[in-house]
Amino acid sequence: MKKILFLSFIIMLLGGIITLQDQIDSLISDSQIIEEDSWTTYEKKEDKLVQSPSTSKELKKIGAEQTKKKSLIPKRSLSSVQMKPKNYKTYQGRRIIGHIKKDMNDINFINKVEKTWKDKLSEKLLQHRDRQAKLFIKSENSVIKIQNGSARYLEQVNITFLFKGDDSNSFKAFVDSETGEILNTWNRSIHDKVNVKAIKFTPDGTL
Amino acid sequence: MKKGFFSFNKKKKQPASLAGLMLLTLLLPLLESCLTNTAEKSTRRSQQGVINNSNTVATGFGRILQDNPIILTGNPNLNPGFNIDMLLQLDQDFIVNDQFLSKTCINNIASCMSVTADQNTPQFNSSDAKWAYPGNSLEFLQVNTFGHLSKTIDRFHEDLQDLHTLTWGNIPFGPTYNTAIPEFIFPNNGHWMGTSNLKTFANCDVINDARFDPAAFTICLGRDLEFDDVKFAQDNTVIYHEFGHALNMIAMNMRNNTLGLIEKSDLGYLFYDEAGSIGEGLADYASYMMTYPQRPHIGEWALGRFNLQSRPLREDDPLHVAGLDTEDDSRLSYPQYLLYDPNQPEKPIEDVHYAGQIISHFLVALTEDFMSSSYCGMTQKLATSYVMYMVVESLAELGDISALGSDNNTVGYVNLNQVHALEWIKNNKPINFRSFSQAIAKNVNRIMNDFGNPRCAGGVYNKDRLERLLDSYGLLLFKNYNEDGNQEFLGHVGGNNLVNDTNRLKTVLIPKDLLMYDPNSGASKAFIIDGRSNVKSAYDNLSASGQVGSLSSQIEADLPFNNGNARVSPGELVGISLNLYNDSNSEMAGIQILANDWDHVKWDDTALPKPYKKGKLCNTFGDNFPLSSEGAADTSAEANPSLNAGDCNYITRDNGDQLNEQLAPVCFVEISEASATKWGLQEEFRESIALEPSNCLSGSSDTRDCFIRMLKGADQAIYSKINPKANYGQSIALPGQTINFSFSNIIFMEISPWIPPGTTFNCRFRTRFSNCEDCYNNDNFSKDDHLDYEFSGGEAFKLINFQFTVID
């Protein structure tokens, strides 16, 4: 009898360990650390712009990339061999794009970096918007663009507007690091709306 | 007996029970497997359909719908709320050998794609890695989505690997043509968007919408407006279509990603443009590629059943109007069918999905040629793969921001140079029906018309047949195949494969001079939109979609000066739509009105550092405007063409970056002098009224567009087509209908609040269209395409001058 009980105990213990391992794996997969300082949420409340670090719930809503917590059990993965190393120059910790110059020290910068560039950008995007929306801005890269002999500090950002329900628009942009002005955009959302009338404008008149 | 853990005490009365327990413990796993196998063998359809649960599938397997519910039931009037289990097949489908719906792609991109119900719900855990769920459950919807996406991704990557082998695998000689496929595409994850995860939401909270978000790299599949349980993810063709957009993005940026470039090119930039239409046609073709046997229709369930918006992919589809046929003289041709919705053929609709049908139908016809025993006799899979090779090659070249177009090319082969490539792709030389057809044709010739590598039933796919097929679709819009590219020094060097003009029977090319203002008595030059509510709404939408950037600080964001008086007033943001007319006897299509800066000024202060501020307008564009007496630059000493940078007869080689060259805004201003008026630059006018540079629209850093500035992103307009002897409004609206304009038809201008009322401006817009006879080719070089730099100038365009006076 004792031996039966002991055997049963061993079986149950083994079963328990297996179940626990599943839960640990599940926990590791599900738990995520959000780099909350790289995504910022902006919203207009009573004619004022309010900002806050984006929460994980908000980021899930916009399908944002999230950084996973390091696994307690190291996972093995094959190394990724890069046959052609990425080749770009940097200056002041920023990647240089455009007309690359050998000597960056005598180049003329047409703007400077302001810490408030993100706030200025959000103000331009939200201040006079009628349609209720939450705005999410994520910094992705800081660059220096050189053109016509001059250099400009730019920020590469990911911008998402979240409207009612799961309706959203997102795009990437280069933004002036001083004024928050959008210079260029790409990767804009593609909607396949069905039976939704296109927005049209009736002219006010002719010239 | 030796006593041990497993020794038995003879005196115990339950040795059999203990042995039995041990035996059970040992045999249990085997029994389970046996049970499962037994379950498989006995999986049956009950009156409620296939029993779809863990007991009926093996590890890693599940069941998905093999097609959309309309096709599976054969019932075009299928009502919502039906039992999906009735539509499942007994055979299992491999899903994934994991607890979560996450896929690993080639080159060990872990989690390259994943599926959840929606953005708020984490992935559900199938602890036994079995993916069989009741058909009407949310889990099934996710498994269905994952299964179809996974197949499509595998197929895409398999085709890419084959294409890579076809080109770079030709060891030791290398590719037989200048392939756009990068040699090191796979190690650099150019076959995907790096290591990004394509997150797909099978039950998104959006109504009558499915969406691909390139920035977030997500797909969102919504539901029907009226019936909550009609989900887009139940329709495999919609899943394939949405992934088709991702496929376009990956192909367009294949070279950009491999080279690690930050910015990306898009296939389409306006609400309606030809690049976007091509993108939709390609996404529809992705569905055709994946359905087997080939099914040339998309969206019968999600789009068609309740919204009457499904789309055919071949002319003999019963949805099409009478008169369309798979015979060469009855194809869905360009531009005749650009505005054609087969669901409501009597109503012209300018929409990328309808215009895209021309491309989808052409690609299906090309595929069927490859399958036909008269040509290549390929299987459907092989034929669609070959068509995908040509599509990928074309997009990878056309979307290349490095401006190489191939690892072995010189910079400038395509898209001018890396600094201005995006400007070319967006504005100066966007992808349109002409450039896409040319690229596809070039690649068909390279791959299928190569006598050294016969791939068409032991022979080649004849160039004449290709040209006739293109012509039957109205797509023989190019005169040569442009294998030599568009680089400044090499673009006219090397062999030039010309189109056989006798193959051009249906496609009509029209001289650019036949595009003009409406000449009819009383016709206006332009439509104006300056009502505050309308313009504010337009700007809100355009900025929320990322099409336009910020307004000038000189324009108040609430647009208080917009007064809706149909005049241009200081402080306004104004939308204009030119009233253009087609004076030919054929349809004109893909009309583009460009309002971006271009090379039309001769600068006088080139001894000073840039930006140059003083200069005179060139009048060397055929219309002799303005006259020399009106302030035009002196070109009497210039050769034509000139090799001297700075001359009017010289076009900048790098879009204004070189010394003595600089682009100028389209708008210039009438300046009063002592005894006459002349046309001058905005900077000159600023000085004449002593306005501080800081009050300019672009601030003191750039005073060239001090008073009138085109809103970047809305600095071009596209008209889908203009009927013969008609204007655009008459072509797009039914008789008696009010003419309304969409975002893509309108150019938005910022009007400085500092303009003195009564000031007259002239904006020199450049226009062209896709089926233009003389917009793209240089007859001095055997009809070879214009070199890319020439699109900084005016020769390749029809100039339209738009004059207006600013009033208070």
PDB file of C-alpha atoms in Angstrom, chain B residues 317-537:
ATOM      1  CA  ASP B 317     -16.835  36.183 -64.919  1.00  0.00           C
ATOM      2  CA  PRO B 318     -20.653  36.341 -64.772  1.00  0.00           C
ATOM      3  CA  LEU B 319     -20.424  39.529 -62.715  1.00  0.00           C
ATOM      4  CA  HIS B 320     -18.927  41.420 -65.645  1.00  0.00           C
ATOM      5  CA  VAL B 321     -20.977  43.407 -68.111  1.00  0.00           C
ATOM      6  CA  ALA B 322     -21.742  41.979 -71.508  1.00  0.00           C
ATOM      7  CA  GLY B 323     -19.076  42.703 -74.049  1.00  0.00           C
ATOM      8  CA  LEU B 324     -16.135  41.733 -71.905  1.00  0.00           C
ATOM      9  CA  ASP B 325     -14.434  38.569 -72.985  1.00  0.00           C
ATOM     10  CA  THR B 326     -11.137  36.724 -72.861  1.00  0.00           C
ATOM     11  CA  GLU B 327     -10.639  37.386 -76.557  1.00  0.00           C
ATOM     12  CA  ASP B 328      -7.930  39.946 -77.204  1.00  0.00           C
ATOM     13  CA  ASP B 329     -10.341  42.522 -78.566  1.00  0.00           C
ATOM     14  CA  SER B 330     -12.650  42.387 -75.557  1.00  0.00           C
ATOM     15  CA  ARG B 331     -10.358  42.679 -72.557  1.00  0.00           C
ATOM     16  CA  LEU B 332     -10.846  44.855 -69.477  1.00  0.00           C
ATOM     17  CA  SER B 333      -8.686  47.545 -70.953  1.00  0.00           C
ATOM     18  CA  TYR B 334      -7.003  50.748 -69.863  1.00  0.00           C
ATOM     19  CA  PRO B 335      -8.196  53.415 -69.632  1.00  0.00           C
ATOM     20  CA  GLN B 336     -11.710  52.499 -70.686  1.00  0.00           C
ATOM     21  CA  TYR B 337     -12.437  50.471 -67.557  1.00  0.00           C
ATOM     22  CA  LEU B 338     -10.585  52.563 -64.984  1.00  0.00           C
ATOM     23  CA  LEU B 339     -13.766  53.740 -63.264  1.00  0.00           C
ATOM     24  CA  TYR B 340     -15.672  50.482 -63.684  1.00  0.00           C
ATOM     25  CA  ASP B 341     -17.270  48.712 -60.738  1.00  0.00           C
ATOM     26  CA  PRO B 342     -18.750  45.450 -62.036  1.00  0.00           C
ATOM     27  CA  ASN B 343     -21.282  45.568 -59.212  1.00  0.00           C
ATOM     28  CA  GLN B 344     -22.612  48.940 -60.402  1.00  0.00           C
ATOM     29  CA  PRO B 345     -21.316  49.404 -63.927  1.00  0.00           C
ATOM     30  CA  GLU B 346     -23.523  52.372 -64.717  1.00  0.00           C
ATOM     31  CA  LYS B 347     -21.782  54.552 -62.132  1.00  0.00           C
ATOM     32  CA  PRO B 348     -18.214  55.780 -62.722  1.00  0.00           C
ATOM     33  CA  ILE B 349     -16.231  55.493 -59.495  1.00  0.00           C
ATOM     34  CA  GLU B 350     -12.666  56.694 -59.072  1.00  0.00           C
ATOM     35  CA  ASP B 351     -11.253  54.104 -56.691  1.00  0.00           C
ATOM     36  CA  VAL B 352      -7.986  52.205 -56.593  1.00  0.00           C
ATOM     37  CA  HIS B 353      -9.775  48.850 -56.197  1.00  0.00           C
ATOM     38  CA  TYR B 354     -11.654  49.220 -59.467  1.00  0.00           C
ATOM     39  CA  ALA B 355      -8.760  50.677 -61.416  1.00  0.00           C
ATOM     40  CA  GLY B 356      -6.618  47.835 -60.095  1.00  0.00           C
ATOM     41  CA  GLN B 357      -8.796  45.292 -61.857  1.00  0.00           C
ATOM     42  CA  ILE B 358      -7.021  46.063 -65.112  1.00  0.00           C
ATOM     43  CA  ILE B 359      -3.749  44.864 -63.604  1.00  0.00           C
ATOM     44  CA  SER B 360      -5.257  41.790 -61.937  1.00  0.00           C
ATOM     45  CA  HIS B 361      -6.984  40.770 -65.148  1.00  0.00           C
ATOM     46  CA  PHE B 362      -3.804  41.269 -67.156  1.00  0.00           C
ATOM     47  CA  LEU B 363      -1.742  39.176 -64.755  1.00  0.00           C
ATOM     48  CA  VAL B 364      -4.331  36.389 -64.819  1.00  0.00           C
ATOM     49  CA  ALA B 365      -4.294  36.481 -68.610  1.00  0.00           C
ATOM     50  CA  LEU B 366      -0.497  36.339 -68.596  1.00  0.00           C
ATOM     51  CA  THR B 367      -0.623  33.392 -66.203  1.00  0.00           C
ATOM     52  CA  GLU B 368      -3.073  31.602 -68.435  1.00  0.00           C
ATOM     53  CA  ASP B 369      -0.801  32.198 -71.408  1.00  0.00           C
ATOM     54  CA  PHE B 370       2.000  30.528 -69.460  1.00  0.00           C
ATOM     55  CA  MET B 371      -0.350  27.642 -68.678  1.00  0.00           C
ATOM     56  CA  SER B 372      -1.708  27.347 -72.182  1.00  0.00           C
ATOM     57  CA  SER B 373      -0.443  24.517 -74.329  1.00  0.00           C
ATOM     58  CA  SER B 374      -0.226  27.059 -77.143  1.00  0.00           C
ATOM     59  CA  TYR B 375       2.519  28.856 -75.244  1.00  0.00           C
ATOM     60  CA  CYS B 376       4.328  27.403 -72.241  1.00  0.00           C
ATOM     61  CA  GLY B 377       2.128  24.570 -70.970  1.00  0.00           C
ATOM     62  CA  MET B 378       2.979  25.188 -67.327  1.00  0.00           C
ATOM     63  CA  THR B 379       1.033  24.040 -64.302  1.00  0.00           C
ATOM     64  CA  GLN B 380      -0.913  26.710 -62.437  1.00  0.00           C
ATOM     65  CA  LYS B 381       1.598  26.733 -59.616  1.00  0.00           C
ATOM     66  CA  LEU B 382       4.563  27.157 -61.900  1.00  0.00           C
ATOM     67  CA  ALA B 383       2.833  29.764 -64.039  1.00  0.00           C
ATOM     68  CA  THR B 384       1.797  31.871 -61.053  1.00  0.00           C
ATOM     69  CA  SER B 385       5.303  31.539 -59.644  1.00  0.00           C
ATOM     70  CA  TYR B 386       6.804  32.896 -62.830  1.00  0.00           C
ATOM     71  CA  VAL B 387       4.395  35.809 -62.874  1.00  0.00           C
ATOM     72  CA  MET B 388       5.369  36.522 -59.260  1.00  0.00           C
ATOM     73  CA  TYR B 389       9.049  36.526 -60.270  1.00  0.00           C
ATOM     74  CA  MET B 390       8.300  39.273 -62.765  1.00  0.00           C
ATOM     75  CA  VAL B 391       6.195  41.243 -60.299  1.00  0.00           C
ATOM     76  CA  VAL B 392       8.856  41.050 -57.594  1.00  0.00           C
ATOM     77  CA  GLU B 393      11.648  41.992 -60.005  1.00  0.00           C
ATOM     78  CA  SER B 394       9.623  44.977 -61.213  1.00  0.00           C
ATOM     79  CA  LEU B 395       8.666  46.274 -57.770  1.00  0.00           C
ATOM     80  CA  ALA B 396      12.152  45.749 -56.337  1.00  0.00           C
ATOM     81  CA  GLU B 397      13.587  47.895 -59.114  1.00  0.00           C
ATOM     82  CA  LEU B 398      10.905  50.582 -59.174  1.00  0.00           C
ATOM     83  CA  GLY B 399      10.906  50.993 -55.385  1.00  0.00           C
ATOM     84  CA  ASP B 400      14.679  51.109 -54.993  1.00  0.00           C
ATOM     85  CA  ILE B 401      15.728  54.157 -52.950  1.00  0.00           C
ATOM     86  CA  SER B 402      19.407  53.341 -53.466  1.00  0.00           C
ATOM     87  CA  ALA B 403      18.733  54.222 -57.125  1.00  0.00           C
ATOM     88  CA  LEU B 404      20.716  51.193 -58.286  1.00  0.00           C
ATOM     89  CA  GLY B 405      17.938  48.908 -59.425  1.00  0.00           C
ATOM     90  CA  SER B 406      20.363  45.992 -59.252  1.00  0.00           C
ATOM     91  CA  ASP B 407      23.550  45.046 -57.383  1.00  0.00           C
ATOM     92  CA  ASN B 408      25.480  45.385 -60.634  1.00  0.00           C
ATOM     93  CA  ASN B 409      24.147  48.746 -61.771  1.00  0.00           C
ATOM     94  CA  THR B 410      25.483  52.260 -61.444  1.00  0.00           C
ATOM     95  CA  VAL B 411      23.665  54.697 -59.171  1.00  0.00           C
ATOM     96  CA  GLY B 412      21.010  56.480 -61.169  1.00  0.00           C
ATOM     97  CA  TYR B 413      19.784  53.496 -63.152  1.00  0.00           C
ATOM     98  CA  VAL B 414      16.442  54.226 -61.532  1.00  0.00           C
ATOM     99  CA  ASN B 415      15.024  57.028 -59.376  1.00  0.00           C
ATOM    100  CA  LEU B 416      17.820  59.581 -60.033  1.00  0.00           C
ATOM    101  CA  ASN B 417      19.968  59.155 -56.906  1.00  0.00           C
ATOM    102  CA  GLN B 418      19.669  58.110 -53.283  1.00  0.00           C
ATOM    103  CA  VAL B 419      19.123  61.649 -52.006  1.00  0.00           C
ATOM    104  CA  HIS B 420      16.120  62.308 -54.237  1.00  0.00           C
ATOM    105  CA  ALA B 421      14.844  58.793 -54.987  1.00  0.00           C
ATOM    106  CA  LEU B 422      11.747  59.238 -52.862  1.00  0.00           C
ATOM    107  CA  GLU B 423      10.915  62.514 -54.602  1.00  0.00           C
ATOM    108  CA  TRP B 424      11.046  60.600 -57.893  1.00  0.00           C
ATOM    109  CA  ILE B 425       8.883  57.765 -56.616  1.00  0.00           C
ATOM    110  CA  LYS B 426       6.335  60.172 -55.109  1.00  0.00           C
ATOM    111  CA  ASN B 427       6.220  63.083 -57.520  1.00  0.00           C
ATOM    112  CA  ASN B 428       8.589  63.405 -60.445  1.00  0.00           C
ATOM    113  CA  LYS B 429       8.389  59.879 -61.807  1.00  0.00           C
ATOM    114  CA  PRO B 430       5.830  57.916 -59.821  1.00  0.00           C
ATOM    115  CA  ILE B 431       4.930  54.350 -60.638  1.00  0.00           C
ATOM    116  CA  ASN B 432       2.028  54.419 -63.034  1.00  0.00           C
ATOM    117  CA  PHE B 433       0.404  52.041 -65.495  1.00  0.00           C
ATOM    118  CA  ARG B 434       3.051  52.914 -68.060  1.00  0.00           C
ATOM    119  CA  SER B 435       6.144  52.364 -65.926  1.00  0.00           C
ATOM    120  CA  PHE B 436       4.730  49.220 -64.337  1.00  0.00           C
ATOM    121  CA  SER B 437       3.769  47.691 -67.681  1.00  0.00           C
ATOM    122  CA  GLN B 438       7.193  48.524 -69.043  1.00  0.00           C
ATOM    123  CA  ALA B 439       8.944  46.945 -66.062  1.00  0.00           C
ATOM    124  CA  ILE B 440       6.796  43.808 -66.199  1.00  0.00           C
ATOM    125  CA  ALA B 441       7.377  43.505 -69.938  1.00  0.00           C
ATOM    126  CA  LYS B 442      11.119  43.937 -69.495  1.00  0.00           C
ATOM    127  CA  ASN B 443      11.186  41.154 -66.933  1.00  0.00           C
ATOM    128  CA  VAL B 444       8.935  38.845 -68.932  1.00  0.00           C
ATOM    129  CA  ASN B 445      11.381  39.239 -71.793  1.00  0.00           C
ATOM    130  CA  ARG B 446      14.405  38.673 -69.595  1.00  0.00           C
ATOM    131  CA  ILE B 447      13.062  35.517 -68.001  1.00  0.00           C
ATOM    132  CA  MET B 448      10.729  34.004 -70.567  1.00  0.00           C
ATOM    133  CA  ASN B 449      12.257  35.196 -73.825  1.00  0.00           C
ATOM    134  CA  ASP B 450      15.803  34.065 -73.097  1.00  0.00           C
ATOM    135  CA  PHE B 451      16.946  31.694 -75.840  1.00  0.00           C
ATOM    136  CA  GLY B 452      19.899  30.671 -73.672  1.00  0.00           C
ATOM    137  CA  ASN B 453      17.506  29.495 -70.971  1.00  0.00           C
ATOM    138  CA  PRO B 454      14.294  28.356 -72.653  1.00  0.00           C
ATOM    139  CA  ARG B 455      11.638  28.208 -69.981  1.00  0.00           C
ATOM    140  CA  CYS B 456       8.525  28.039 -72.092  1.00  0.00           C
ATOM    141  CA  ALA B 457       7.906  24.420 -73.053  1.00  0.00           C
ATOM    142  CA  GLY B 458      11.457  24.171 -74.300  1.00  0.00           C
ATOM    143  CA  GLY B 459      11.167  27.457 -76.116  1.00  0.00           C
ATOM    144  CA  VAL B 460      10.515  31.107 -75.344  1.00  0.00           C
ATOM    145  CA  TYR B 461       7.474  33.270 -74.771  1.00  0.00           C
ATOM    146  CA  ASN B 462       7.339  35.367 -77.845  1.00  0.00           C
ATOM    147  CA  LYS B 463       7.872  39.126 -77.520  1.00  0.00           C
ATOM    148  CA  ASP B 464       5.178  39.840 -80.066  1.00  0.00           C
ATOM    149  CA  ARG B 465       2.673  37.785 -78.123  1.00  0.00           C
ATOM    150  CA  LEU B 466       3.568  39.688 -74.958  1.00  0.00           C
ATOM    151  CA  GLU B 467       3.121  43.020 -76.708  1.00  0.00           C
ATOM    152  CA  ARG B 468      -0.209  41.988 -78.206  1.00  0.00           C
ATOM    153  CA  LEU B 469      -1.427  40.843 -74.816  1.00  0.00           C
ATOM    154  CA  LEU B 470      -0.356  44.110 -73.242  1.00  0.00           C
ATOM    155  CA  ASP B 471      -1.991  46.005 -76.065  1.00  0.00           C
ATOM    156  CA  SER B 472      -5.248  44.123 -75.622  1.00  0.00           C
ATOM    157  CA  TYR B 473      -5.297  45.620 -72.124  1.00  0.00           C
ATOM    158  CA  GLY B 474      -4.380  49.075 -73.382  1.00  0.00           C
ATOM    159  CA  LEU B 475      -1.071  48.725 -71.565  1.00  0.00           C
ATOM    160  CA  LEU B 476       1.369  48.919 -74.477  1.00  0.00           C
ATOM    161  CA  LEU B 477       2.073  52.443 -73.250  1.00  0.00           C
ATOM    162  CA  PHE B 478       5.848  52.356 -73.701  1.00  0.00           C
ATOM    163  CA  LYS B 479       7.915  52.489 -76.851  1.00  0.00           C
ATOM    164  CA  ASN B 480      10.989  50.645 -75.697  1.00  0.00           C
ATOM    165  CA  TYR B 481      11.954  48.307 -72.884  1.00  0.00           C
ATOM    166  CA  ASN B 482      14.522  50.684 -71.393  1.00  0.00           C
ATOM    167  CA  GLU B 483      17.019  47.992 -70.443  1.00  0.00           C
ATOM    168  CA  ASP B 484      19.697  50.681 -70.256  1.00  0.00           C
ATOM    169  CA  GLY B 485      17.938  52.494 -67.434  1.00  0.00           C
ATOM    170  CA  ASN B 486      17.901  56.234 -66.812  1.00  0.00           C
ATOM    171  CA  GLN B 487      21.368  57.105 -65.552  1.00  0.00           C
ATOM    172  CA  GLU B 488      22.841  60.366 -66.806  1.00  0.00           C
ATOM    173  CA  PHE B 489      25.780  58.833 -68.701  1.00  0.00           C
ATOM    174  CA  LEU B 490      24.607  55.282 -69.296  1.00  0.00           C
ATOM    175  CA  GLY B 491      20.916  55.762 -69.920  1.00  0.00           C
ATOM    176  CA  HIS B 492      21.294  56.018 -73.669  1.00  0.00           C
ATOM    177  CA  VAL B 493      24.103  53.487 -73.987  1.00  0.00           C
ATOM    178  CA  GLY B 494      23.674  49.896 -75.051  1.00  0.00           C
ATOM    179  CA  GLY B 495      21.027  48.055 -76.953  1.00  0.00           C
ATOM    180  CA  ASN B 496      17.531  49.410 -76.981  1.00  0.00           C
ATOM    181  CA  ASN B 497      14.784  46.814 -77.277  1.00  0.00           C
ATOM    182  CA  LEU B 498      12.029  48.606 -79.158  1.00  0.00           C
ATOM    183  CA  VAL B 499       8.342  47.790 -79.121  1.00  0.00           C
ATOM    184  CA  ASN B 500       6.989  46.600 -82.442  1.00  0.00           C
ATOM    185  CA  ASP B 501       4.621  49.440 -83.312  1.00  0.00           C
ATOM    186  CA  THR B 502       2.415  47.150 -85.366  1.00  0.00           C
ATOM    187  CA  ASN B 503       1.445  45.449 -82.112  1.00  0.00           C
ATOM    188  CA  ARG B 504      -0.078  48.685 -80.841  1.00  0.00           C
ATOM    189  CA  LEU B 505      -3.637  48.480 -82.120  1.00  0.00           C
ATOM    190  CA  LYS B 506      -5.726  49.236 -79.090  1.00  0.00           C
ATOM    191  CA  THR B 507      -3.427  51.346 -76.917  1.00  0.00           C
ATOM    192  CA  VAL B 508      -3.681  54.994 -77.851  1.00  0.00           C
ATOM    193  CA  LEU B 509      -0.897  57.465 -77.152  1.00  0.00           C
ATOM    194  CA  ILE B 510      -1.871  61.117 -77.181  1.00  0.00           C
ATOM    195  CA  PRO B 511       0.358  64.176 -77.688  1.00  0.00           C
ATOM    196  CA  LYS B 512       0.697  66.208 -74.506  1.00  0.00           C
ATOM    197  CA  ASP B 513      -0.375  69.435 -76.170  1.00  0.00           C
ATOM    198  CA  LEU B 514      -3.909  68.123 -76.297  1.00  0.00           C
ATOM    199  CA  LEU B 515      -4.168  68.500 -72.529  1.00  0.00           C
ATOM    200  CA  MET B 516      -5.241  72.068 -71.828  1.00  0.00           C
ATOM    201  CA  TYR B 517      -7.619  74.297 -69.985  1.00  0.00           C
ATOM    202  CA  ASP B 518     -11.244  73.859 -70.986  1.00  0.00           C
ATOM    203  CA  PRO B 519     -11.468  76.023 -74.121  1.00  0.00           C
ATOM    204  CA  ASN B 520     -15.236  76.290 -74.090  1.00  0.00           C
ATOM    205  CA  SER B 521     -16.732  79.712 -73.705  1.00  0.00           C
ATOM    206  CA  GLY B 522     -17.353  80.593 -70.091  1.00  0.00           C
ATOM    207  CA  ALA B 523     -15.361  77.661 -68.749  1.00  0.00           C
ATOM    208  CA  SER B 524     -13.388  78.369 -65.605  1.00  0.00           C
ATOM    209  CA  LYS B 525      -9.697  77.720 -65.134  1.00  0.00           C
ATOM    210  CA  ALA B 526      -9.983  76.071 -61.741  1.00  0.00           C
ATOM    211  CA  PHE B 527     -12.288  75.040 -58.937  1.00  0.00           C
ATOM    212  CA  ILE B 528     -11.566  76.569 -55.564  1.00  0.00           C
ATOM    213  CA  ILE B 529     -12.161  75.070 -52.141  1.00  0.00           C
ATOM    214  CA  ASP B 530     -11.611  77.592 -49.383  1.00  0.00           C
ATOM    215  CA  GLY B 531     -14.558  77.114 -47.037  1.00  0.00           C
ATOM    216  CA  ARG B 532     -13.232  76.779 -43.513  1.00  0.00           C
ATOM    217  CA  SER B 533     -15.099  73.635 -42.548  1.00  0.00           C
ATOM    218  CA  ASN B 534     -14.219  71.797 -45.749  1.00  0.00           C
ATOM    219  CA  VAL B 535     -10.561  72.746 -45.770  1.00  0.00           C
ATOM    220  CA  LYS B 536     -10.161  72.024 -42.068  1.00  0.00           C
ATOM    221  CA  SER B 537     -11.715  68.609 -42.531  1.00  0.00           C
TER     222      SER B 537
END
